[in-house]
PDB file of C-alpha atoms in Angstrom:
ATOM      1  CA  MET A 594     143.716  54.835  38.814  1.00  0.00           C
ATOM      2  CA  LYS A 595     147.444  54.668  38.445  1.00  0.00           C
ATOM      3  CA  LEU A 596     147.884  57.846  40.499  1.00  0.00           C
ATOM      4  CA  ARG A 597     145.740  56.443  43.269  1.00  0.00           C
ATOM      5  CA  LYS A 598     147.886  53.294  43.531  1.00  0.00           C
ATOM      6  CA  VAL A 599     151.081  55.318  43.896  1.00  0.00           C
ATOM      7  CA  THR A 600     149.505  57.563  46.521  1.00  0.00           C
ATOM      8  CA  ALA A 601     148.275  54.587  48.535  1.00  0.00           C
ATOM      9  CA  ALA A 602     151.698  52.979  48.447  1.00  0.00           C
ATOM     10  CA  ALA A 603     153.333  56.211  49.551  1.00  0.00           C
ATOM     11  CA  ALA A 604     150.857  56.524  52.382  1.00  0.00           C
ATOM     12  CA  ALA A 605     151.584  52.971  53.498  1.00  0.00           C
ATOM     13  CA  ALA A 606     155.294  53.666  53.440  1.00  0.00           C
ATOM     14  CA  LEU A 607     154.787  56.799  55.493  1.00  0.00           C
ATOM     15  CA  VAL A 608     152.814  54.859  58.122  1.00  0.00           C
ATOM     16  CA  LEU A 609     155.553  52.237  58.339  1.00  0.00           C
ATOM     17  CA  SER A 610     158.191  54.946  58.662  1.00  0.00           C
ATOM     18  CA  LEU A 611     156.330  56.701  61.475  1.00  0.00           C
ATOM     19  CA  THR A 612     155.753  53.399  63.270  1.00  0.00           C
ATOM     20  CA  ALA A 613     159.440  52.498  63.115  1.00  0.00           C
ATOM     21  CA  THR A 614     160.405  55.954  64.353  1.00  0.00           C
ATOM     22  CA  ALA A 615     158.028  55.662  67.295  1.00  0.00           C
ATOM     23  CA  CYS A 616     159.406  52.255  68.258  1.00  0.00           C
ATOM     24  CA  GLY A 617     162.953  53.546  68.028  1.00  0.00           C
ATOM     25  CA  GLY A 618     162.115  56.414  70.379  1.00  0.00           C
ATOM     26  CA  ASP A 619     160.831  54.051  73.061  1.00  0.00           C
ATOM     27  CA  ASP A 620     164.084  52.069  73.029  1.00  0.00           C
ATOM     28  CA  GLY A 621     166.090  55.060  74.217  1.00  0.00           C
ATOM     29  CA  ASP A 622     163.980  55.966  77.241  1.00  0.00           C
ATOM     30  CA  ASP A 623     165.009  53.717  80.143  1.00  0.00           C
ATOM     31  CA  SER A 624     165.687  56.360  82.760  1.00  0.00           C
ATOM     32  CA  SER A 625     163.309  54.864  85.318  1.00  0.00           C
ATOM     33  CA  THR A 626     163.739  51.148  84.689  1.00  0.00           C
ATOM     34  CA  GLY A 627     166.736  50.544  86.928  1.00  0.00           C
ATOM     35  CA  SER A 628     168.313  48.442  84.179  1.00  0.00           C
ATOM     36  CA  ASP A 629     172.079  48.100  83.862  1.00  0.00           C
ATOM     37  CA  SER A 630     172.229  49.820  80.481  1.00  0.00           C
ATOM     38  CA  GLY A 631     173.869  52.862  82.030  1.00  0.00           C
ATOM     39  CA  GLY A 632     171.384  55.129  80.290  1.00  0.00           C
ATOM     40  CA  GLY A 633     169.364  56.319  83.274  1.00  0.00           C
ATOM     41  CA  LYS A 634     169.246  56.266  87.051  1.00  0.00           C
ATOM     42  CA  ILE A 635     169.493  53.461  89.567  1.00  0.00           C
ATOM     43  CA  LYS A 636     167.856  53.518  92.988  1.00  0.00           C
ATOM     44  CA  ILE A 637     169.733  51.803  95.805  1.00  0.00           C
ATOM     45  CA  GLY A 638     168.489  51.235  99.347  1.00  0.00           C
ATOM     46  CA  ILE A 639     170.798  52.154 102.235  1.00  0.00           C
ATOM     47  CA  LYS A 640     170.598  53.263 105.856  1.00  0.00           C
ATOM     48  CA  TYR A 641     170.784  56.992 106.535  1.00  0.00           C
ATOM     49  CA  ASP A 642     171.697  56.871 110.231  1.00  0.00           C
ATOM     50  CA  GLN A 643     174.639  54.471 110.649  1.00  0.00           C
ATOM     51  CA  PRO A 644     178.050  56.208 110.711  1.00  0.00           C
ATOM     52  CA  GLY A 645     180.722  54.184 108.971  1.00  0.00           C
ATOM     53  CA  LEU A 646     178.124  52.156 107.077  1.00  0.00           C
ATOM     54  CA  GLY A 647     175.308  54.250 105.658  1.00  0.00           C
ATOM     55  CA  LEU A 648     175.038  57.885 106.684  1.00  0.00           C
ATOM     56  CA  LYS A 649     173.404  60.902 105.087  1.00  0.00           C
ATOM     57  CA  GLU A 650     175.698  63.844 105.804  1.00  0.00           C
ATOM     58  CA  PRO A 651     174.413  67.353 106.625  1.00  0.00           C
ATOM     59  CA  ASP A 652     175.334  68.527 103.113  1.00  0.00           C
ATOM     60  CA  GLY A 653     173.195  65.793 101.543  1.00  0.00           C
ATOM     61  CA  SER A 654     176.078  63.532 100.527  1.00  0.00           C
ATOM     62  CA  PHE A 655     176.421  59.925 101.681  1.00  0.00           C
ATOM     63  CA  SER A 656     179.261  58.052 103.369  1.00  0.00           C
ATOM     64  CA  GLY A 657     180.037  54.636 104.802  1.00  0.00           C
ATOM     65  CA  PHE A 658     181.173  51.146 103.878  1.00  0.00           C
ATOM     66  CA  ASP A 659     177.768  50.104 102.527  1.00  0.00           C
ATOM     67  CA  VAL A 660     177.709  53.276 100.426  1.00  0.00           C
ATOM     68  CA  ASP A 661     181.170  52.513  99.029  1.00  0.00           C
ATOM     69  CA  VAL A 662     180.169  48.934  98.216  1.00  0.00           C
ATOM     70  CA  ALA A 663     176.918  50.050  96.589  1.00  0.00           C
ATOM     71  CA  THR A 664     178.697  52.714  94.526  1.00  0.00           C
ATOM     72  CA  TYR A 665     181.308  50.219  93.307  1.00  0.00           C
ATOM     73  CA  VAL A 666     178.638  47.666  92.391  1.00  0.00           C
ATOM     74  CA  ALA A 667     176.550  50.286  90.571  1.00  0.00           C
ATOM     75  CA  LYS A 668     179.570  51.299  88.495  1.00  0.00           C
ATOM     76  CA  GLU A 669     180.105  47.680  87.481  1.00  0.00           C
ATOM     77  CA  LEU A 670     176.447  47.603  86.433  1.00  0.00           C
ATOM     78  CA  GLY A 671     177.031  50.616  84.215  1.00  0.00           C
ATOM     79  CA  TYR A 672     176.137  53.589  86.417  1.00  0.00           C
ATOM     80  CA  GLU A 673     178.330  56.506  87.435  1.00  0.00           C
ATOM     81  CA  ALA A 674     178.043  58.108  90.860  1.00  0.00           C
ATOM     82  CA  ASP A 675     175.801  60.917  89.587  1.00  0.00           C
ATOM     83  CA  GLN A 676     173.329  58.343  88.261  1.00  0.00           C
ATOM     84  CA  ILE A 677     172.763  56.808  91.698  1.00  0.00           C
ATOM     85  CA  GLU A 678     169.786  57.761  93.833  1.00  0.00           C
ATOM     86  CA  PHE A 679     170.198  56.516  97.399  1.00  0.00           C
ATOM     87  CA  VAL A 680     166.890  55.710  99.083  1.00  0.00           C
ATOM     88  CA  GLU A 681     166.504  55.302 102.844  1.00  0.00           C
ATOM     89  CA  THR A 682     165.296  51.787 103.639  1.00  0.00           C
ATOM     90  CA  ILE A 683     164.602  51.076 107.277  1.00  0.00           C
ATOM     91  CA  SER A 684     165.021  47.497 108.459  1.00  0.00           C
ATOM     92  CA  ALA A 685     161.296  46.765 108.723  1.00  0.00           C
ATOM     93  CA  ASP A 686     160.624  47.820 105.105  1.00  0.00           C
ATOM     94  CA  ARG A 687     163.530  46.289 103.209  1.00  0.00           C
ATOM     95  CA  GLU A 688     161.668  43.278 101.794  1.00  0.00           C
ATOM     96  CA  ASN A 689     158.696  45.435 100.773  1.00  0.00           C
ATOM     97  CA  ALA A 690     160.936  48.010  99.089  1.00  0.00           C
ATOM     98  CA  LEU A 691     162.388  45.281  96.877  1.00  0.00           C
ATOM     99  CA  SER A 692     159.090  43.585  96.074  1.00  0.00           C
ATOM    100  CA  ARG A 693     157.485  46.939  95.169  1.00  0.00           C
ATOM    101  CA  GLY A 694     160.414  47.823  92.926  1.00  0.00           C
ATOM    102  CA  ASP A 695     161.253  50.974  94.902  1.00  0.00           C
ATOM    103  CA  VAL A 696     164.951  50.113  94.626  1.00  0.00           C
ATOM    104  CA  LYS A 697     167.087  47.879  92.415  1.00  0.00           C
ATOM    105  CA  PHE A 698     169.097  46.494  95.330  1.00  0.00           C
ATOM    106  CA  ILE A 699     169.717  47.107  99.032  1.00  0.00           C
ATOM    107  CA  ALA A 700     173.063  47.382 100.852  1.00  0.00           C
ATOM    108  CA  ALA A 701     172.105  48.214 104.432  1.00  0.00           C
ATOM    109  CA  THR A 702     173.655  45.917 107.092  1.00  0.00           C
ATOM    110  CA  TYR A 703     171.268  43.312 105.667  1.00  0.00           C
ATOM    111  CA  SER A 704     172.092  40.032 107.406  1.00  0.00           C
ATOM    112  CA  ILE A 705     171.331  36.924 105.360  1.00  0.00           C
ATOM    113  CA  ASN A 706     169.070  34.436 107.129  1.00  0.00           C
ATOM    114  CA  GLU A 707     166.646  31.692 106.127  1.00  0.00           C
ATOM    115  CA  GLU A 708     163.519  33.725 106.823  1.00  0.00           C
ATOM    116  CA  ARG A 709     164.639  36.613 104.618  1.00  0.00           C
ATOM    117  CA  GLN A 710     165.790  34.252 101.881  1.00  0.00           C
ATOM    118  CA  GLN A 711     162.174  33.184 101.470  1.00  0.00           C
ATOM    119  CA  LYS A 712     161.299  36.753 100.439  1.00  0.00           C
ATOM    120  CA  VAL A 713     164.363  38.147  98.648  1.00  0.00           C
ATOM    121  CA  ASP A 714     167.495  36.914  96.924  1.00  0.00           C
ATOM    122  CA  PHE A 715     170.926  37.837  98.250  1.00  0.00           C
ATOM    123  CA  ALA A 716     174.218  38.523  96.538  1.00  0.00           C
ATOM    124  CA  GLY A 717     177.302  38.116  98.686  1.00  0.00           C
ATOM    125  CA  PRO A 718     177.973  38.039 101.546  1.00  0.00           C
ATOM    126  CA  TYR A 719     180.306  41.038 101.348  1.00  0.00           C
ATOM    127  CA  LEU A 720     181.069  41.399 105.084  1.00  0.00           C
ATOM    128  CA  LEU A 721     181.089  39.011 108.043  1.00  0.00           C
ATOM    129  CA  ALA A 722     180.238  40.909 111.217  1.00  0.00           C
ATOM    130  CA  HIS A 723     179.701  39.699 114.787  1.00  0.00           C
ATOM    131  CA  GLN A 724     177.685  40.883 117.748  1.00  0.00           C
ATOM    132  CA  ASP A 725     180.102  42.620 120.086  1.00  0.00           C
ATOM    133  CA  LEU A 726     180.384  45.165 122.891  1.00  0.00           C
ATOM    134  CA  LEU A 727     181.526  48.763 122.697  1.00  0.00           C
ATOM    135  CA  ILE A 728     183.118  49.899 125.958  1.00  0.00           C
ATOM    136  CA  LYS A 729     185.205  52.805 127.222  1.00  0.00           C
ATOM    137  CA  ALA A 730     188.869  52.711 126.307  1.00  0.00           C
ATOM    138  CA  ASP A 731     189.874  52.169 129.961  1.00  0.00           C
ATOM    139  CA  SER A 732     187.172  49.579 130.715  1.00  0.00           C
ATOM    140  CA  ASP A 733     188.186  46.245 132.267  1.00  0.00           C
ATOM    141  CA  ILE A 734     185.305  44.367 130.602  1.00  0.00           C
ATOM    142  CA  SER A 735     186.822  41.582 128.541  1.00  0.00           C
ATOM    143  CA  GLU A 736     184.091  38.908 128.464  1.00  0.00           C
ATOM    144  CA  ALA A 737     180.317  38.997 128.155  1.00  0.00           C
ATOM    145  CA  THR A 738     180.068  37.462 131.626  1.00  0.00           C
ATOM    146  CA  ASP A 739     181.711  40.616 133.014  1.00  0.00           C
ATOM    147  CA  LEU A 740     178.422  42.414 132.334  1.00  0.00           C
ATOM    148  CA  ASN A 741     176.729  40.883 135.373  1.00  0.00           C
ATOM    149  CA  ASP A 742     175.535  43.767 137.588  1.00  0.00           C
ATOM    150  CA  LYS A 743     176.554  46.268 134.883  1.00  0.00           C
ATOM    151  CA  LYS A 744     174.380  48.436 132.636  1.00  0.00           C
ATOM    152  CA  LEU A 745     174.079  47.326 129.023  1.00  0.00           C
ATOM    153  CA  CYS A 746     172.476  49.466 126.306  1.00  0.00           C
ATOM    154  CA  SER A 747     170.887  48.646 122.967  1.00  0.00           C
ATOM    155  CA  VAL A 748     168.057  50.106 120.911  1.00  0.00           C
ATOM    156  CA  THR A 749     164.426  49.476 121.753  1.00  0.00           C
ATOM    157  CA  GLY A 750     163.199  46.321 120.040  1.00  0.00           C
ATOM    158  CA  SER A 751     166.672  44.896 119.423  1.00  0.00           C
ATOM    159  CA  THR A 752     167.386  41.339 120.512  1.00  0.00           C
ATOM    160  CA  SER A 753     171.110  41.962 121.001  1.00  0.00           C
ATOM    161  CA  ALA A 754     171.038  43.026 124.641  1.00  0.00           C
ATOM    162  CA  GLN A 755     168.493  40.381 125.576  1.00  0.00           C
ATOM    163  CA  ASN A 756     170.679  37.709 123.954  1.00  0.00           C
ATOM    164  CA  VAL A 757     173.594  38.774 126.174  1.00  0.00           C
ATOM    165  CA  LYS A 758     171.397  38.646 129.263  1.00  0.00           C
ATOM    166  CA  ASN A 759     169.927  35.263 128.362  1.00  0.00           C
ATOM    167  CA  ASP A 760     173.147  33.553 127.277  1.00  0.00           C
ATOM    168  CA  PHE A 761     176.013  35.194 129.178  1.00  0.00           C
ATOM    169  CA  ALA A 762     175.123  37.684 131.902  1.00  0.00           C
ATOM    170  CA  PRO A 763     171.728  37.064 133.558  1.00  0.00           C
ATOM    171  CA  LYS A 764     172.325  39.875 136.059  1.00  0.00           C
ATOM    172  CA  ALA A 765     173.050  42.505 133.416  1.00  0.00           C
ATOM    173  CA  GLN A 766     170.874  45.595 133.718  1.00  0.00           C
ATOM    174  CA  LEU A 767     169.369  46.349 130.337  1.00  0.00           C
ATOM    175  CA  ARG A 768     168.923  49.952 129.250  1.00  0.00           C
ATOM    176  CA  GLU A 769     167.020  50.649 126.036  1.00  0.00           C
ATOM    177  CA  ARG A 770     167.308  53.810 123.953  1.00  0.00           C
ATOM    178  CA  GLY A 771     165.566  54.914 120.780  1.00  0.00           C
ATOM    179  CA  THR A 772     168.761  55.016 118.687  1.00  0.00           C
ATOM    180  CA  TYR A 773     172.337  53.809 118.868  1.00  0.00           C
ATOM    181  CA  SER A 774     173.446  57.429 118.990  1.00  0.00           C
ATOM    182  CA  GLU A 775     171.636  57.716 122.321  1.00  0.00           C
ATOM    183  CA  CYS A 776     173.328  54.555 123.578  1.00  0.00           C
ATOM    184  CA  ILE A 777     176.734  55.914 122.586  1.00  0.00           C
ATOM    185  CA  ALA A 778     176.005  59.177 124.398  1.00  0.00           C
ATOM    186  CA  ALA A 779     174.996  57.188 127.482  1.00  0.00           C
ATOM    187  CA  LEU A 780     178.272  55.247 127.304  1.00  0.00           C
ATOM    188  CA  GLN A 781     180.244  58.469 126.988  1.00  0.00           C
ATOM    189  CA  SER A 782     178.544  59.963 130.060  1.00  0.00           C
ATOM    190  CA  GLY A 783     178.930  56.812 132.141  1.00  0.00           C
ATOM    191  CA  ALA A 784     175.192  56.134 132.326  1.00  0.00           C
ATOM    192  CA  VAL A 785     175.850  52.670 130.868  1.00  0.00           C
ATOM    193  CA  ASP A 786     178.903  50.408 130.890  1.00  0.00           C
ATOM    194  CA  ALA A 787     178.586  48.911 127.404  1.00  0.00           C
ATOM    195  CA  VAL A 788     176.627  49.060 124.160  1.00  0.00           C
ATOM    196  CA  THR A 789     175.898  45.951 122.119  1.00  0.00           C
ATOM    197  CA  THR A 790     175.035  45.285 118.464  1.00  0.00           C
ATOM    198  CA  ASP A 791     177.032  44.249 115.364  1.00  0.00           C
ATOM    199  CA  ASP A 792     180.730  45.106 115.653  1.00  0.00           C
ATOM    200  CA  SER A 793     180.640  46.887 112.282  1.00  0.00           C
ATOM    201  CA  ILE A 794     177.917  49.258 113.507  1.00  0.00           C
ATOM    202  CA  LEU A 795     179.746  49.887 116.789  1.00  0.00           C
ATOM    203  CA  ALA A 796     183.010  50.511 114.942  1.00  0.00           C
ATOM    204  CA  GLY A 797     181.303  53.031 112.701  1.00  0.00           C
ATOM    205  CA  PHE A 798     180.110  55.058 115.667  1.00  0.00           C
ATOM    206  CA  ALA A 799     183.435  54.797 117.504  1.00  0.00           C
ATOM    207  CA  ALA A 800     185.260  56.022 114.400  1.00  0.00           C
ATOM    208  CA  GLN A 801     183.524  59.409 114.480  1.00  0.00           C
ATOM    209  CA  ASP A 802     185.812  62.350 115.159  1.00  0.00           C
ATOM    210  CA  GLN A 803     184.046  63.395 118.359  1.00  0.00           C
ATOM    211  CA  TYR A 804     184.674  59.964 119.913  1.00  0.00           C
ATOM    212  CA  GLU A 805     188.277  59.449 118.829  1.00  0.00           C
ATOM    213  CA  GLY A 806     190.200  57.462 121.439  1.00  0.00           C
ATOM    214  CA  GLN A 807     187.283  57.231 123.872  1.00  0.00           C
ATOM    215  CA  PHE A 808     185.946  53.752 123.089  1.00  0.00           C
ATOM    216  CA  LYS A 809     187.112  50.312 122.065  1.00  0.00           C
ATOM    217  CA  LEU A 810     185.534  47.090 120.861  1.00  0.00           C
ATOM    218  CA  ALA A 811     185.709  44.189 123.293  1.00  0.00           C
ATOM    219  CA  GLY A 812     186.528  41.865 120.389  1.00  0.00           C
ATOM    220  CA  LEU A 813     183.887  39.252 121.241  1.00  0.00           C
ATOM    221  CA  LYS A 814     182.165  37.170 118.583  1.00  0.00           C
ATOM    222  CA  LEU A 815     178.743  36.581 120.081  1.00  0.00           C
ATOM    223  CA  SER A 816     177.065  35.856 116.728  1.00  0.00           C
ATOM    224  CA  ASN A 817     177.781  35.689 112.992  1.00  0.00           C
ATOM    225  CA  GLU A 818     176.135  38.311 110.779  1.00  0.00           C
ATOM    226  CA  ASN A 819     176.600  37.730 107.043  1.00  0.00           C
ATOM    227  CA  TYR A 820     175.839  41.020 105.279  1.00  0.00           C
ATOM    228  CA  GLY A 821     174.379  40.514 101.825  1.00  0.00           C
ATOM    229  CA  ILE A 822     172.996  42.713  99.067  1.00  0.00           C
ATOM    230  CA  GLY A 823     169.279  42.135  98.691  1.00  0.00           C
ATOM    231  CA  VAL A 824     167.603  41.988  95.276  1.00  0.00           C
ATOM    232  CA  LYS A 825     164.036  41.264  94.262  1.00  0.00           C
ATOM    233  CA  LYS A 826     163.110  37.582  94.568  1.00  0.00           C
ATOM    234  CA  GLY A 827     163.764  35.861  91.256  1.00  0.00           C
ATOM    235  CA  ASP A 828     166.086  38.549  89.850  1.00  0.00           C
ATOM    236  CA  THR A 829     168.901  36.071  89.307  1.00  0.00           C
ATOM    237  CA  GLU A 830     170.518  38.149  86.565  1.00  0.00           C
ATOM    238  CA  THR A 831     171.089  41.141  88.836  1.00  0.00           C
ATOM    239  CA  MET A 832     172.198  38.916  91.725  1.00  0.00           C
ATOM    240  CA  ASN A 833     174.840  37.227  89.535  1.00  0.00           C
ATOM    241  CA  LYS A 834     176.146  40.559  88.218  1.00  0.00           C
ATOM    242  CA  ILE A 835     176.423  41.927  91.753  1.00  0.00           C
ATOM    243  CA  ASN A 836     178.341  38.836  92.843  1.00  0.00           C
ATOM    244  CA  GLU A 837     180.788  39.391  89.982  1.00  0.00           C
ATOM    245  CA  ALA A 838     181.192  43.022  91.048  1.00  0.00           C
ATOM    246  CA  LEU A 839     181.848  42.036  94.673  1.00  0.00           C
ATOM    247  CA  GLU A 840     184.499  39.535  93.624  1.00  0.00           C
ATOM    248  CA  LYS A 841     186.201  42.228  91.549  1.00  0.00           C
ATOM    249  CA  MET A 842     186.043  44.711  94.442  1.00  0.00           C
ATOM    250  CA  VAL A 843     187.924  42.253  96.623  1.00  0.00           C
ATOM    251  CA  SER A 844     190.487  41.268  93.974  1.00  0.00           C
ATOM    252  CA  ASP A 845     191.435  44.836  93.029  1.00  0.00           C
ATOM    253  CA  GLY A 846     191.883  45.981  96.639  1.00  0.00           C
ATOM    254  CA  ALA A 847     188.931  48.388  96.751  1.00  0.00           C
ATOM    255  CA  TRP A 848     187.228  46.304  99.454  1.00  0.00           C
ATOM    256  CA  ASP A 849     190.212  46.559 101.829  1.00  0.00           C
ATOM    257  CA  THR A 850     190.494  50.280 101.183  1.00  0.00           C
ATOM    258  CA  ALA A 851     186.809  50.816 102.025  1.00  0.00           C
ATOM    259  CA  VAL A 852     187.155  48.875 105.290  1.00  0.00           C
ATOM    260  CA  LYS A 853     190.170  50.905 106.410  1.00  0.00           C
ATOM    261  CA  GLU A 854     188.670  54.258 105.474  1.00  0.00           C
ATOM    262  CA  ASN A 855     185.356  53.650 107.236  1.00  0.00           C
ATOM    263  CA  PHE A 856     186.348  51.587 110.291  1.00  0.00           C
ATOM    264  CA  GLY A 857     190.073  52.220 110.747  1.00  0.00           C
ATOM    265  CA  PRO A 858     189.870  54.830 113.538  1.00  0.00           C
ATOM    266  CA  ALA A 859     188.006  52.317 115.733  1.00  0.00           C
ATOM    267  CA  ASP A 860     190.760  49.694 115.337  1.00  0.00           C
ATOM    268  CA  TYR A 861     188.157  47.326 113.901  1.00  0.00           C
ATOM    269  CA  LYS A 862     189.524  43.790 113.581  1.00  0.00           C
ATOM    270  CA  ASN A 863     187.464  42.847 110.563  1.00  0.00           C
ATOM    271  CA  GLU A 864     187.202  39.362 109.134  1.00  0.00           C
ATOM    272  CA  PRO A 865     188.732  38.790 105.681  1.00  0.00           C
ATOM    273  CA  ALA A 866     186.391  39.372 102.761  1.00  0.00           C
ATOM    274  CA  PRO A 867     183.974  36.429 102.741  1.00  0.00           C
ATOM    275  CA  GLU A 868     183.675  34.012  99.831  1.00  0.00           C
ATOM    276  CA  ILE A 869     180.593  34.617  97.721  1.00  0.00           C
ATOM    277  CA  GLY A 870     177.866  32.177  98.751  1.00  0.00           C
ATOM    278  CA  ASN A 871     179.626  31.071 101.934  1.00  0.00           C
ATOM    279  CA  ILE A 872     177.211  31.777 104.789  1.00  0.00           C
ATOM    280  CA  VAL A 873     178.920  31.324 108.164  1.00  0.00           C
ATOM    281  CA  LYS A 874     176.475  29.885 110.685  1.00  0.00           C
TER     282      LYS A 874
END
């Protein structure tokens, strides 16, 4: 009887030991959670087709201001560059990508507005952009009203060109293309007189080596676009940590450096870094 009691106790101890070991093993496996422990990977949504902002290069690397911001923020959350997985998030799918948990956050020319704030939470803003015009370097267009009887290009489905026609130049001739790259090519060839969208996007295209010195921004401020970093609705912890990272990026000079490196060749007159939570209407 005495031997049986010792054996039972030893068996119980063994079970407890195995249980504790199993629990300890689970604690170390967070590679797919997207947490900020630094132990695994983090998925971040960006654009793949916007030079100067979010661009997937032919060699598979990524470049642009949004990429630089996202990389800085990820590092502050505990992730090195090789732990980041950039995921293409097109405009129409950004809210769904966050709600599904496909990505931890999105930095993709994501303008903060009331409709989107009903679906996601935003850190930032981290850049204040404006709708503007991209024109040839020798163009005499200086105001939106100068576009009357001229050809104006934007992408199919965009409201930018229609806004110019409705509010400034009713006689403007709208030309739609499938991508901004096509609009830029049309501007280069003389098929259109101007391209319109956010000045940051236009500056990114104009800064490409093949267009050096050919284009300029008109410098108009036809709208205010407050770029924010989107996180899943209710994820206040991540939003607050990203805001802290953005404030640090501005204070240590990394924000200014990223602006100059990505937009400098286009002579982009950027606004100062915006104050966190200050949405310019």
